[in-house]
Amino acid sequence: MDRERTKDATQVNRYRRRFLQGAAAAAATTAAAPVPSWGGSTLGDVFADFFQDHYQRMTPEEIQETLRRIERKAKRRYGVEIQCKNTPPQENVVFGYAINISKCRGYRDCVDACVEENNLGRDMRYIHVLEMDQGSQNLRTADRYYDRKQVPAQGKYYLPIQCMHCDEPPCVKACPVEATWMEPDGIVVVDYDWCIGCRYCMTACPYEARHFNWGGPRLSGAEINPDTHYLGNRPRPKGVVEKCHFCVQRTRENRQPACQEACPSGARVFGNLLDPDSEIRYVLENKAVFRLKEGLGTEPKFWYYRDI
């Protein structure tokens, strides 16, 4: 009973927050002519946003209406025609990632590709490349902000980290409004329109893979990637938590994540864990792989290995 009451209260707070956001946007723009009323949106779209249901409870028709509304809002906000997709998971597919740290040179091309592909604000990174001392596995002493004219540096190696898409994701359990969950293809996603910005998920994640969006992605129209997915790189509101989603807009269409394609040294291996002929299955079956903080029992679908 107490749990039900808590859930109801959370729901009420959610509605209240969204109403106040809409009212604030309307009030601000009413006083600042000639900007259009309702925060640059239409009255119909504002109300549709307010009453929008959780992604997993929307009907196919409601999802399509939501996608078209997102496209209209992007056009008004950035002056760009985007396509917001809802590509579903494929059957018999569970994605996993492996990184050959013998090949990673610390160039951070993966970081830049992720930023551009996923419409990130230029102050946010889903991927961090840690510079580590040779022989050390202590993540606390790693340098994630190294600024060198040339890499790799003598005596260092490089360890890229991002969302591990755990099979037992503590972030999902921590969310009080079920705004984050694991899809059938193993991708842990976020419904940005349902996130209340409490950041409990960030606290629960042992990999520091979730990031709070303090100001919303601030991008020009020229910087927008128009190929988007509702659960991926579509424009997000400010005040929500974001993270890597395995480039869902690409990988569900049999393409590689942007970070994998950008890696010049071939250190990244991404694929279907259920396909016995996939490269990642070869890596897992033939290399001495390890996972970060494996003792926590979160079962990351993200492995590391070295050439021997």
PDB file of C-alpha atoms in Angstrom:
ATOM      1  CA  MET A   1       0.000   0.000   0.000  1.00  0.00           C
ATOM      2  CA  ASP A   2       2.801   2.399   0.953  1.00  0.00           C
ATOM      3  CA  ARG A   3       4.543   1.620  -2.301  1.00  0.00           C
ATOM      4  CA  GLU A   4       1.373   2.424  -4.253  1.00  0.00           C
ATOM      5  CA  ARG A   5       0.987   5.704  -2.422  1.00  0.00           C
ATOM      6  CA  THR A   6       4.596   6.590  -3.178  1.00  0.00           C
ATOM      7  CA  LYS A   7       4.116   5.794  -6.833  1.00  0.00           C
ATOM      8  CA  ASP A   8       0.943   7.891  -6.999  1.00  0.00           C
ATOM      9  CA  ALA A   9       2.683  10.788  -5.309  1.00  0.00           C
ATOM     10  CA  THR A  10       5.563  10.569  -7.727  1.00  0.00           C
ATOM     11  CA  GLN A  11       3.130  10.592 -10.619  1.00  0.00           C
ATOM     12  CA  VAL A  12       1.432  13.690  -9.270  1.00  0.00           C
ATOM     13  CA  ASN A  13       4.787  15.410  -8.847  1.00  0.00           C
ATOM     14  CA  ARG A  14       5.654  14.464 -12.406  1.00  0.00           C
ATOM     15  CA  TYR A  15       2.480  16.071 -13.746  1.00  0.00           C
ATOM     16  CA  ARG A  16       3.033  19.125 -11.569  1.00  0.00           C
ATOM     17  CA  ARG A  17       6.611  19.507 -12.830  1.00  0.00           C
ATOM     18  CA  ARG A  18       5.561  19.261 -16.455  1.00  0.00           C
ATOM     19  CA  PHE A  19       2.706  21.722 -15.934  1.00  0.00           C
ATOM     20  CA  LEU A  20       5.034  24.210 -14.262  1.00  0.00           C
ATOM     21  CA  GLN A  21       7.582  23.811 -17.049  1.00  0.00           C
ATOM     22  CA  GLY A  22       4.925  24.542 -19.663  1.00  0.00           C
ATOM     23  CA  ALA A  23       3.491  27.442 -17.719  1.00  0.00           C
ATOM     24  CA  ALA A  24       6.939  28.942 -17.171  1.00  0.00           C
ATOM     25  CA  ALA A  25       7.784  28.663 -20.852  1.00  0.00           C
ATOM     26  CA  ALA A  26       4.493  30.256 -21.790  1.00  0.00           C
ATOM     27  CA  ALA A  27       4.906  33.098 -19.307  1.00  0.00           C
ATOM     28  CA  ALA A  28       8.451  33.794 -20.429  1.00  0.00           C
ATOM     29  CA  THR A  29       7.602  33.977 -24.092  1.00  0.00           C
ATOM     30  CA  THR A  30       4.392  35.941 -23.565  1.00  0.00           C
ATOM     31  CA  ALA A  31       6.527  38.731 -22.110  1.00  0.00           C
ATOM     32  CA  ALA A  32       9.162  38.512 -24.836  1.00  0.00           C
ATOM     33  CA  ALA A  33       7.472  39.306 -28.147  1.00  0.00           C
ATOM     34  CA  PRO A  34       7.900  38.615 -31.018  1.00  0.00           C
ATOM     35  CA  VAL A  35       8.892  35.069 -29.953  1.00  0.00           C
ATOM     36  CA  PRO A  36       5.854  32.815 -30.536  1.00  0.00           C
ATOM     37  CA  SER A  37       3.710  31.944 -27.533  1.00  0.00           C
ATOM     38  CA  TRP A  38       3.978  28.649 -25.632  1.00  0.00           C
ATOM     39  CA  GLY A  39       7.771  28.524 -25.612  1.00  0.00           C
ATOM     40  CA  GLY A  40       7.979  28.697 -29.376  1.00  0.00           C
ATOM     41  CA  SER A  41       5.623  25.736 -29.625  1.00  0.00           C
ATOM     42  CA  THR A  42       1.941  25.489 -30.415  1.00  0.00           C
ATOM     43  CA  LEU A  43      -0.747  25.260 -27.775  1.00  0.00           C
ATOM     44  CA  GLY A  44      -1.694  21.801 -29.071  1.00  0.00           C
ATOM     45  CA  ASP A  45       1.867  20.516 -28.789  1.00  0.00           C
ATOM     46  CA  VAL A  46       2.268  21.968 -25.297  1.00  0.00           C
ATOM     47  CA  PHE A  47      -0.820  20.122 -24.091  1.00  0.00           C
ATOM     48  CA  ALA A  48       0.243  16.962 -25.900  1.00  0.00           C
ATOM     49  CA  ASP A  49       3.600  17.138 -24.138  1.00  0.00           C
ATOM     50  CA  PHE A  50       1.857  17.626 -20.824  1.00  0.00           C
ATOM     51  CA  PHE A  51      -0.360  14.590 -21.192  1.00  0.00           C
ATOM     52  CA  GLN A  52       2.211  12.358 -22.928  1.00  0.00           C
ATOM     53  CA  ASP A  53       2.340   8.886 -21.415  1.00  0.00           C
ATOM     54  CA  HIS A  54       5.363   6.697 -20.650  1.00  0.00           C
ATOM     55  CA  TYR A  55       6.948   5.312 -23.843  1.00  0.00           C
ATOM     56  CA  GLN A  56       6.221   1.715 -22.883  1.00  0.00           C
ATOM     57  CA  ARG A  57       2.521   2.460 -22.367  1.00  0.00           C
ATOM     58  CA  MET A  58       1.899   4.475 -25.516  1.00  0.00           C
ATOM     59  CA  THR A  59      -0.060   2.938 -28.371  1.00  0.00           C
ATOM     60  CA  PRO A  60       1.627   2.786 -31.813  1.00  0.00           C
ATOM     61  CA  GLU A  61      -0.539   5.715 -32.881  1.00  0.00           C
ATOM     62  CA  GLU A  62       0.462   7.763 -29.843  1.00  0.00           C
ATOM     63  CA  ILE A  63       4.136   7.013 -30.490  1.00  0.00           C
ATOM     64  CA  GLN A  64       3.823   8.182 -34.087  1.00  0.00           C
ATOM     65  CA  GLU A  65       2.099  11.379 -32.952  1.00  0.00           C
ATOM     66  CA  THR A  66       4.905  11.917 -30.435  1.00  0.00           C
ATOM     67  CA  LEU A  67       7.618  11.396 -33.064  1.00  0.00           C
ATOM     68  CA  ARG A  68       6.009  13.912 -35.410  1.00  0.00           C
ATOM     69  CA  ARG A  69       5.702  16.390 -32.525  1.00  0.00           C
ATOM     70  CA  ILE A  70       9.418  15.982 -31.750  1.00  0.00           C
ATOM     71  CA  GLU A  71      10.219  16.665 -35.408  1.00  0.00           C
ATOM     72  CA  ARG A  72       8.057  19.806 -35.412  1.00  0.00           C
ATOM     73  CA  LYS A  73       9.702  21.077 -32.248  1.00  0.00           C
ATOM     74  CA  ALA A  74      13.183  20.469 -33.688  1.00  0.00           C
ATOM     75  CA  LYS A  75      12.234  22.403 -36.795  1.00  0.00           C
ATOM     76  CA  ARG A  76      11.053  25.333 -34.701  1.00  0.00           C
ATOM     77  CA  ARG A  77      14.024  25.204 -32.329  1.00  0.00           C
ATOM     78  CA  TYR A  78      16.887  24.513 -34.736  1.00  0.00           C
ATOM     79  CA  GLY A  79      15.437  25.236 -38.157  1.00  0.00           C
ATOM     80  CA  VAL A  80      16.322  21.690 -39.229  1.00  0.00           C
ATOM     81  CA  GLU A  81      14.212  18.862 -40.600  1.00  0.00           C
ATOM     82  CA  ILE A  82      14.978  15.797 -38.497  1.00  0.00           C
ATOM     83  CA  GLN A  83      13.687  12.255 -38.704  1.00  0.00           C
ATOM     84  CA  CYS A  84      12.794  10.763 -35.330  1.00  0.00           C
ATOM     85  CA  LYS A  85      12.481   6.983 -35.582  1.00  0.00           C
ATOM     86  CA  ASN A  86      11.122   4.265 -33.365  1.00  0.00           C
ATOM     87  CA  THR A  87      13.055   1.334 -34.836  1.00  0.00           C
ATOM     88  CA  PRO A  88      12.268  -1.676 -32.607  1.00  0.00           C
ATOM     89  CA  PRO A  89      14.751  -4.278 -31.342  1.00  0.00           C
ATOM     90  CA  GLN A  90      15.507  -7.130 -33.729  1.00  0.00           C
ATOM     91  CA  GLU A  91      14.685 -10.679 -32.705  1.00  0.00           C
ATOM     92  CA  ASN A  92      17.546 -12.860 -31.483  1.00  0.00           C
ATOM     93  CA  VAL A  93      19.834  -9.892 -31.025  1.00  0.00           C
ATOM     94  CA  VAL A  94      21.553  -8.846 -27.798  1.00  0.00           C
ATOM     95  CA  PHE A  95      24.287  -6.284 -28.268  1.00  0.00           C
ATOM     96  CA  GLY A  96      27.679  -6.338 -26.588  1.00  0.00           C
ATOM     97  CA  TYR A  97      30.943  -4.450 -26.853  1.00  0.00           C
ATOM     98  CA  ALA A  98      34.607  -5.343 -26.461  1.00  0.00           C
ATOM     99  CA  ILE A  99      37.697  -3.147 -26.565  1.00  0.00           C
ATOM    100  CA  ASN A 100      41.228  -4.281 -27.317  1.00  0.00           C
ATOM    101  CA  ILE A 101      43.229  -2.011 -25.012  1.00  0.00           C
ATOM    102  CA  SER A 102      46.442  -3.105 -26.745  1.00  0.00           C
ATOM    103  CA  LYS A 103      45.212  -1.236 -29.809  1.00  0.00           C
ATOM    104  CA  CYS A 104      43.703   1.852 -28.163  1.00  0.00           C
ATOM    105  CA  ARG A 105      46.145   4.746 -28.683  1.00  0.00           C
ATOM    106  CA  GLY A 106      44.244   7.399 -26.740  1.00  0.00           C
ATOM    107  CA  TYR A 107      43.322   9.483 -29.795  1.00  0.00           C
ATOM    108  CA  ARG A 108      39.727  10.010 -28.574  1.00  0.00           C
ATOM    109  CA  ASP A 109      38.274   9.953 -32.090  1.00  0.00           C
ATOM    110  CA  CYS A 110      35.531   7.786 -30.567  1.00  0.00           C
ATOM    111  CA  VAL A 111      34.640  10.584 -28.154  1.00  0.00           C
ATOM    112  CA  ASP A 112      34.324  13.183 -30.900  1.00  0.00           C
ATOM    113  CA  ALA A 113      32.288  10.861 -33.137  1.00  0.00           C
ATOM    114  CA  CYS A 114      29.891  10.145 -30.273  1.00  0.00           C
ATOM    115  CA  VAL A 115      29.374  13.847 -29.591  1.00  0.00           C
ATOM    116  CA  GLU A 116      28.554  14.604 -33.232  1.00  0.00           C
ATOM    117  CA  GLU A 117      26.402  11.524 -33.848  1.00  0.00           C
ATOM    118  CA  ASN A 118      24.323  11.845 -30.713  1.00  0.00           C
ATOM    119  CA  ASN A 119      23.652  15.592 -30.720  1.00  0.00           C
ATOM    120  CA  LEU A 120      25.477  16.130 -27.447  1.00  0.00           C
ATOM    121  CA  GLY A 121      26.064  19.554 -26.018  1.00  0.00           C
ATOM    122  CA  ARG A 122      29.732  20.362 -26.513  1.00  0.00           C
ATOM    123  CA  ASP A 123      30.218  20.233 -22.729  1.00  0.00           C
ATOM    124  CA  MET A 124      29.023  16.619 -22.393  1.00  0.00           C
ATOM    125  CA  ARG A 125      30.731  13.291 -23.137  1.00  0.00           C
ATOM    126  CA  TYR A 126      29.175   9.821 -23.069  1.00  0.00           C
ATOM    127  CA  ILE A 127      32.661   8.295 -23.565  1.00  0.00           C
ATOM    128  CA  HIS A 128      35.741   9.011 -21.508  1.00  0.00           C
ATOM    129  CA  VAL A 129      39.169   7.647 -22.388  1.00  0.00           C
ATOM    130  CA  LEU A 130      41.178   7.092 -19.218  1.00  0.00           C
ATOM    131  CA  GLU A 131      44.933   7.481 -19.306  1.00  0.00           C
ATOM    132  CA  MET A 132      46.376   4.829 -17.015  1.00  0.00           C
ATOM    133  CA  ASP A 133      49.864   4.034 -15.772  1.00  0.00           C
ATOM    134  CA  GLN A 134      51.238   0.869 -17.323  1.00  0.00           C
ATOM    135  CA  GLY A 135      50.632  -1.997 -14.911  1.00  0.00           C
ATOM    136  CA  SER A 136      47.930  -0.140 -12.967  1.00  0.00           C
ATOM    137  CA  GLN A 137      44.237  -1.027 -12.881  1.00  0.00           C
ATOM    138  CA  ASN A 138      43.316   1.615 -10.315  1.00  0.00           C
ATOM    139  CA  LEU A 139      40.606   3.716 -11.938  1.00  0.00           C
ATOM    140  CA  ARG A 140      40.835   6.304  -9.165  1.00  0.00           C
ATOM    141  CA  THR A 141      44.307   7.365 -10.303  1.00  0.00           C
ATOM    142  CA  ALA A 142      43.341   7.512 -13.987  1.00  0.00           C
ATOM    143  CA  ASP A 143      43.429  10.810 -15.862  1.00  0.00           C
ATOM    144  CA  ARG A 144      40.296  11.331 -17.948  1.00  0.00           C
ATOM    145  CA  TYR A 145      41.203  14.916 -18.905  1.00  0.00           C
ATOM    146  CA  TYR A 146      44.726  14.365 -20.222  1.00  0.00           C
ATOM    147  CA  ASP A 147      45.871  17.079 -22.621  1.00  0.00           C
ATOM    148  CA  ARG A 148      48.929  15.974 -24.539  1.00  0.00           C
ATOM    149  CA  LYS A 149      50.288  17.072 -27.874  1.00  0.00           C
ATOM    150  CA  GLN A 150      51.039  13.484 -28.735  1.00  0.00           C
ATOM    151  CA  VAL A 151      49.600  10.150 -27.667  1.00  0.00           C
ATOM    152  CA  PRO A 152      50.222   7.460 -26.675  1.00  0.00           C
ATOM    153  CA  ALA A 153      52.477   8.736 -23.923  1.00  0.00           C
ATOM    154  CA  GLN A 154      55.441   6.765 -22.659  1.00  0.00           C
ATOM    155  CA  GLY A 155      54.492   4.502 -19.764  1.00  0.00           C
ATOM    156  CA  LYS A 156      50.746   4.938 -20.261  1.00  0.00           C
ATOM    157  CA  TYR A 157      47.867   2.940 -21.682  1.00  0.00           C
ATOM    158  CA  TYR A 158      44.318   3.950 -22.495  1.00  0.00           C
ATOM    159  CA  LEU A 159      41.011   2.591 -21.262  1.00  0.00           C
ATOM    160  CA  PRO A 160      37.789   3.922 -22.838  1.00  0.00           C
ATOM    161  CA  ILE A 161      34.718   3.777 -20.575  1.00  0.00           C
ATOM    162  CA  GLN A 162      31.041   4.449 -21.242  1.00  0.00           C
ATOM    163  CA  CYS A 163      27.709   2.872 -20.297  1.00  0.00           C
ATOM    164  CA  MET A 164      28.308  -0.843 -19.775  1.00  0.00           C
ATOM    165  CA  HIS A 165      24.649  -1.767 -20.503  1.00  0.00           C
ATOM    166  CA  CYS A 166      24.656  -4.125 -17.538  1.00  0.00           C
ATOM    167  CA  ASP A 167      22.411  -7.163 -17.501  1.00  0.00           C
ATOM    168  CA  GLU A 168      21.629  -6.327 -13.857  1.00  0.00           C
ATOM    169  CA  PRO A 169      21.622  -2.550 -14.138  1.00  0.00           C
ATOM    170  CA  PRO A 170      21.497  -0.862 -10.713  1.00  0.00           C
ATOM    171  CA  CYS A 171      20.517   2.408 -12.400  1.00  0.00           C
ATOM    172  CA  VAL A 172      17.241   0.884 -13.560  1.00  0.00           C
ATOM    173  CA  LYS A 173      16.397  -0.335 -10.068  1.00  0.00           C
ATOM    174  CA  ALA A 174      17.152   3.113  -8.637  1.00  0.00           C
ATOM    175  CA  CYS A 175      14.785   5.065 -10.881  1.00  0.00           C
ATOM    176  CA  PRO A 176      11.619   5.953  -8.893  1.00  0.00           C
ATOM    177  CA  VAL A 177       9.479   6.585 -11.996  1.00  0.00           C
ATOM    178  CA  GLU A 178      10.661   3.759 -14.293  1.00  0.00           C
ATOM    179  CA  ALA A 179      12.064   6.230 -16.811  1.00  0.00           C
ATOM    180  CA  THR A 180      14.942   3.880 -17.632  1.00  0.00           C
ATOM    181  CA  TRP A 181      14.899   0.193 -18.503  1.00  0.00           C
ATOM    182  CA  MET A 182      16.649  -2.513 -20.517  1.00  0.00           C
ATOM    183  CA  GLU A 183      15.300  -3.278 -23.975  1.00  0.00           C
ATOM    184  CA  PRO A 184      15.106  -6.862 -25.364  1.00  0.00           C
ATOM    185  CA  ASP A 185      18.308  -6.251 -27.354  1.00  0.00           C
ATOM    186  CA  GLY A 186      20.167  -5.443 -24.142  1.00  0.00           C
ATOM    187  CA  ILE A 187      20.339  -1.662 -24.575  1.00  0.00           C
ATOM    188  CA  VAL A 188      19.587   0.273 -21.388  1.00  0.00           C
ATOM    189  CA  VAL A 189      17.547   3.281 -22.515  1.00  0.00           C
ATOM    190  CA  VAL A 190      16.008   6.435 -21.038  1.00  0.00           C
ATOM    191  CA  ASP A 191      12.639   8.003 -21.776  1.00  0.00           C
ATOM    192  CA  TYR A 192      13.814  11.612 -21.574  1.00  0.00           C
ATOM    193  CA  ASP A 193      10.232  12.858 -21.388  1.00  0.00           C
ATOM    194  CA  TRP A 194       9.544  10.721 -18.325  1.00  0.00           C
ATOM    195  CA  CYS A 195      12.807  11.394 -16.445  1.00  0.00           C
ATOM    196  CA  ILE A 196      12.241  13.700 -13.467  1.00  0.00           C
ATOM    197  CA  GLY A 197      15.929  14.557 -13.108  1.00  0.00           C
ATOM    198  CA  CYS A 198      16.307  13.172  -9.583  1.00  0.00           C
ATOM    199  CA  ARG A 199      19.725  11.657 -10.509  1.00  0.00           C
ATOM    200  CA  TYR A 200      19.249   8.549  -8.345  1.00  0.00           C
ATOM    201  CA  CYS A 201      20.391   6.527 -11.367  1.00  0.00           C
ATOM    202  CA  MET A 202      23.638   8.480 -11.506  1.00  0.00           C
ATOM    203  CA  THR A 203      24.319   7.671  -7.882  1.00  0.00           C
ATOM    204  CA  ALA A 204      23.555   3.993  -8.445  1.00  0.00           C
ATOM    205  CA  CYS A 205      25.810   3.589 -11.509  1.00  0.00           C
ATOM    206  CA  PRO A 206      29.253   2.316 -10.439  1.00  0.00           C
ATOM    207  CA  TYR A 207      30.766   3.327 -13.794  1.00  0.00           C
ATOM    208  CA  GLU A 208      29.848   7.054 -13.706  1.00  0.00           C
ATOM    209  CA  ALA A 209      28.263   6.482 -17.103  1.00  0.00           C
ATOM    210  CA  ARG A 210      25.211   8.706 -16.648  1.00  0.00           C
ATOM    211  CA  HIS A 211      25.304  12.461 -17.071  1.00  0.00           C
ATOM    212  CA  PHE A 212      22.884  15.168 -15.964  1.00  0.00           C
ATOM    213  CA  ASN A 213      21.825  17.584 -18.629  1.00  0.00           C
ATOM    214  CA  TRP A 214      21.942  20.952 -16.886  1.00  0.00           C
ATOM    215  CA  GLY A 215      21.103  23.101 -19.883  1.00  0.00           C
ATOM    216  CA  GLY A 216      19.876  20.871 -22.651  1.00  0.00           C
ATOM    217  CA  PRO A 217      22.049  20.312 -25.725  1.00  0.00           C
ATOM    218  CA  ARG A 218      22.965  23.773 -26.984  1.00  0.00           C
ATOM    219  CA  LEU A 219      23.607  23.245 -30.665  1.00  0.00           C
ATOM    220  CA  SER A 220      23.255  25.195 -33.851  1.00  0.00           C
ATOM    221  CA  GLY A 221      21.187  23.836 -36.700  1.00  0.00           C
ATOM    222  CA  ALA A 222      24.365  23.001 -38.598  1.00  0.00           C
ATOM    223  CA  GLU A 223      25.512  20.770 -35.733  1.00  0.00           C
ATOM    224  CA  ILE A 224      22.337  18.694 -35.558  1.00  0.00           C
ATOM    225  CA  ASN A 225      22.415  15.104 -36.803  1.00  0.00           C
ATOM    226  CA  PRO A 226      18.932  14.756 -38.328  1.00  0.00           C
ATOM    227  CA  ASP A 227      18.910  10.946 -38.101  1.00  0.00           C
ATOM    228  CA  THR A 228      17.466  10.372 -34.620  1.00  0.00           C
ATOM    229  CA  HIS A 229      15.643   7.817 -32.484  1.00  0.00           C
ATOM    230  CA  TYR A 230      13.151   8.415 -29.666  1.00  0.00           C
ATOM    231  CA  LEU A 231      15.266   6.370 -27.234  1.00  0.00           C
ATOM    232  CA  GLY A 232      18.552   7.721 -28.556  1.00  0.00           C
ATOM    233  CA  ASN A 233      19.926  10.939 -29.958  1.00  0.00           C
ATOM    234  CA  ARG A 234      16.778  12.991 -30.456  1.00  0.00           C
ATOM    235  CA  PRO A 235      16.729  16.514 -28.981  1.00  0.00           C
ATOM    236  CA  ARG A 236      16.360  16.228 -25.217  1.00  0.00           C
ATOM    237  CA  PRO A 237      14.875  18.675 -22.715  1.00  0.00           C
ATOM    238  CA  LYS A 238      17.159  20.135 -20.090  1.00  0.00           C
ATOM    239  CA  GLY A 239      17.156  18.730 -16.581  1.00  0.00           C
ATOM    240  CA  VAL A 240      17.260  15.039 -17.543  1.00  0.00           C
ATOM    241  CA  VAL A 241      19.863  12.280 -17.375  1.00  0.00           C
ATOM    242  CA  GLU A 242      21.572  11.071 -20.544  1.00  0.00           C
ATOM    243  CA  LYS A 243      24.000   8.293 -21.411  1.00  0.00           C
ATOM    244  CA  CYS A 244      25.329   6.032 -24.178  1.00  0.00           C
ATOM    245  CA  HIS A 245      22.580   4.048 -25.900  1.00  0.00           C
ATOM    246  CA  PHE A 246      24.805   2.052 -28.264  1.00  0.00           C
ATOM    247  CA  CYS A 247      23.765   4.455 -31.066  1.00  0.00           C
ATOM    248  CA  VAL A 248      20.333   2.839 -31.180  1.00  0.00           C
ATOM    249  CA  GLN A 249      19.460   4.897 -34.268  1.00  0.00           C
ATOM    250  CA  ARG A 250      22.245   3.064 -36.128  1.00  0.00           C
ATOM    251  CA  THR A 251      22.668  -0.347 -34.548  1.00  0.00           C
ATOM    252  CA  ARG A 252      19.021  -1.367 -34.922  1.00  0.00           C
ATOM    253  CA  GLU A 253      19.534  -0.833 -38.657  1.00  0.00           C
ATOM    254  CA  ASN A 254      22.546  -3.157 -38.813  1.00  0.00           C
ATOM    255  CA  ARG A 255      25.077  -0.338 -38.657  1.00  0.00           C
ATOM    256  CA  GLN A 256      27.976   0.016 -36.247  1.00  0.00           C
ATOM    257  CA  PRO A 257      28.018   2.606 -33.447  1.00  0.00           C
ATOM    258  CA  ALA A 258      29.690   5.872 -34.421  1.00  0.00           C
ATOM    259  CA  CYS A 259      32.516   5.298 -31.914  1.00  0.00           C
ATOM    260  CA  GLN A 260      33.338   1.936 -33.482  1.00  0.00           C
ATOM    261  CA  GLU A 261      33.441   3.365 -36.996  1.00  0.00           C
ATOM    262  CA  ALA A 262      35.611   6.294 -35.903  1.00  0.00           C
ATOM    263  CA  CYS A 263      38.285   4.243 -34.150  1.00  0.00           C
ATOM    264  CA  PRO A 264      41.399   4.443 -36.389  1.00  0.00           C
ATOM    265  CA  SER A 265      43.206   1.581 -34.675  1.00  0.00           C
ATOM    266  CA  GLY A 266      40.467  -1.062 -34.815  1.00  0.00           C
ATOM    267  CA  ALA A 267      40.322  -1.397 -31.042  1.00  0.00           C
ATOM    268  CA  ARG A 268      36.535  -1.589 -30.853  1.00  0.00           C
ATOM    269  CA  VAL A 269      34.448  -4.712 -31.524  1.00  0.00           C
ATOM    270  CA  PHE A 270      30.643  -4.416 -31.412  1.00  0.00           C
ATOM    271  CA  GLY A 271      28.046  -6.981 -32.348  1.00  0.00           C
ATOM    272  CA  ASN A 272      25.362  -9.504 -31.569  1.00  0.00           C
ATOM    273  CA  LEU A 273      26.231 -11.718 -28.622  1.00  0.00           C
ATOM    274  CA  LEU A 274      23.722 -14.325 -29.809  1.00  0.00           C
ATOM    275  CA  ASP A 275      25.365 -14.743 -33.227  1.00  0.00           C
ATOM    276  CA  PRO A 276      27.971 -17.531 -32.992  1.00  0.00           C
ATOM    277  CA  ASP A 277      29.681 -16.198 -36.123  1.00  0.00           C
ATOM    278  CA  SER A 278      30.016 -12.610 -34.915  1.00  0.00           C
ATOM    279  CA  GLU A 279      33.389 -11.051 -34.201  1.00  0.00           C
ATOM    280  CA  ILE A 280      32.447 -10.259 -30.644  1.00  0.00           C
ATOM    281  CA  ARG A 281      31.601 -13.906 -29.992  1.00  0.00           C
ATOM    282  CA  TYR A 282      35.040 -14.813 -31.362  1.00  0.00           C
ATOM    283  CA  VAL A 283      36.639 -12.342 -28.975  1.00  0.00           C
ATOM    284  CA  LEU A 284      34.725 -13.635 -25.974  1.00  0.00           C
ATOM    285  CA  GLU A 285      35.506 -17.260 -26.818  1.00  0.00           C
ATOM    286  CA  ASN A 286      39.172 -16.846 -27.759  1.00  0.00           C
ATOM    287  CA  LYS A 287      40.576 -13.902 -25.798  1.00  0.00           C
ATOM    288  CA  ALA A 288      41.322 -13.432 -22.122  1.00  0.00           C
ATOM    289  CA  VAL A 289      38.594 -10.884 -21.500  1.00  0.00           C
ATOM    290  CA  PHE A 290      37.731  -9.039 -18.309  1.00  0.00           C
ATOM    291  CA  ARG A 291      35.097  -6.596 -17.149  1.00  0.00           C
ATOM    292  CA  LEU A 292      35.348  -3.581 -14.860  1.00  0.00           C
ATOM    293  CA  LYS A 293      34.156  -3.963 -11.260  1.00  0.00           C
ATOM    294  CA  GLU A 294      32.932  -7.438 -12.050  1.00  0.00           C
ATOM    295  CA  GLY A 295      32.615  -8.261  -8.360  1.00  0.00           C
ATOM    296  CA  LEU A 296      29.618  -5.956  -8.073  1.00  0.00           C
ATOM    297  CA  GLY A 297      27.470  -8.448  -9.961  1.00  0.00           C
ATOM    298  CA  THR A 298      26.066  -5.946 -12.448  1.00  0.00           C
ATOM    299  CA  GLU A 299      27.006  -8.200 -15.393  1.00  0.00           C
ATOM    300  CA  PRO A 300      28.259  -5.561 -17.847  1.00  0.00           C
ATOM    301  CA  LYS A 301      27.899  -6.386 -21.544  1.00  0.00           C
ATOM    302  CA  PHE A 302      31.198  -4.567 -22.090  1.00  0.00           C
ATOM    303  CA  TRP A 303      34.502  -6.436 -22.103  1.00  0.00           C
ATOM    304  CA  TYR A 304      38.200  -5.569 -22.372  1.00  0.00           C
ATOM    305  CA  TYR A 305      41.121  -7.644 -23.586  1.00  0.00           C
ATOM    306  CA  ARG A 306      44.733  -7.393 -24.703  1.00  0.00           C
ATOM    307  CA  ASP A 307      46.765  -8.926 -27.493  1.00  0.00           C
ATOM    308  CA  ILE A 308      49.191 -11.447 -26.080  1.00  0.00           C
TER     309      ILE A 308
END
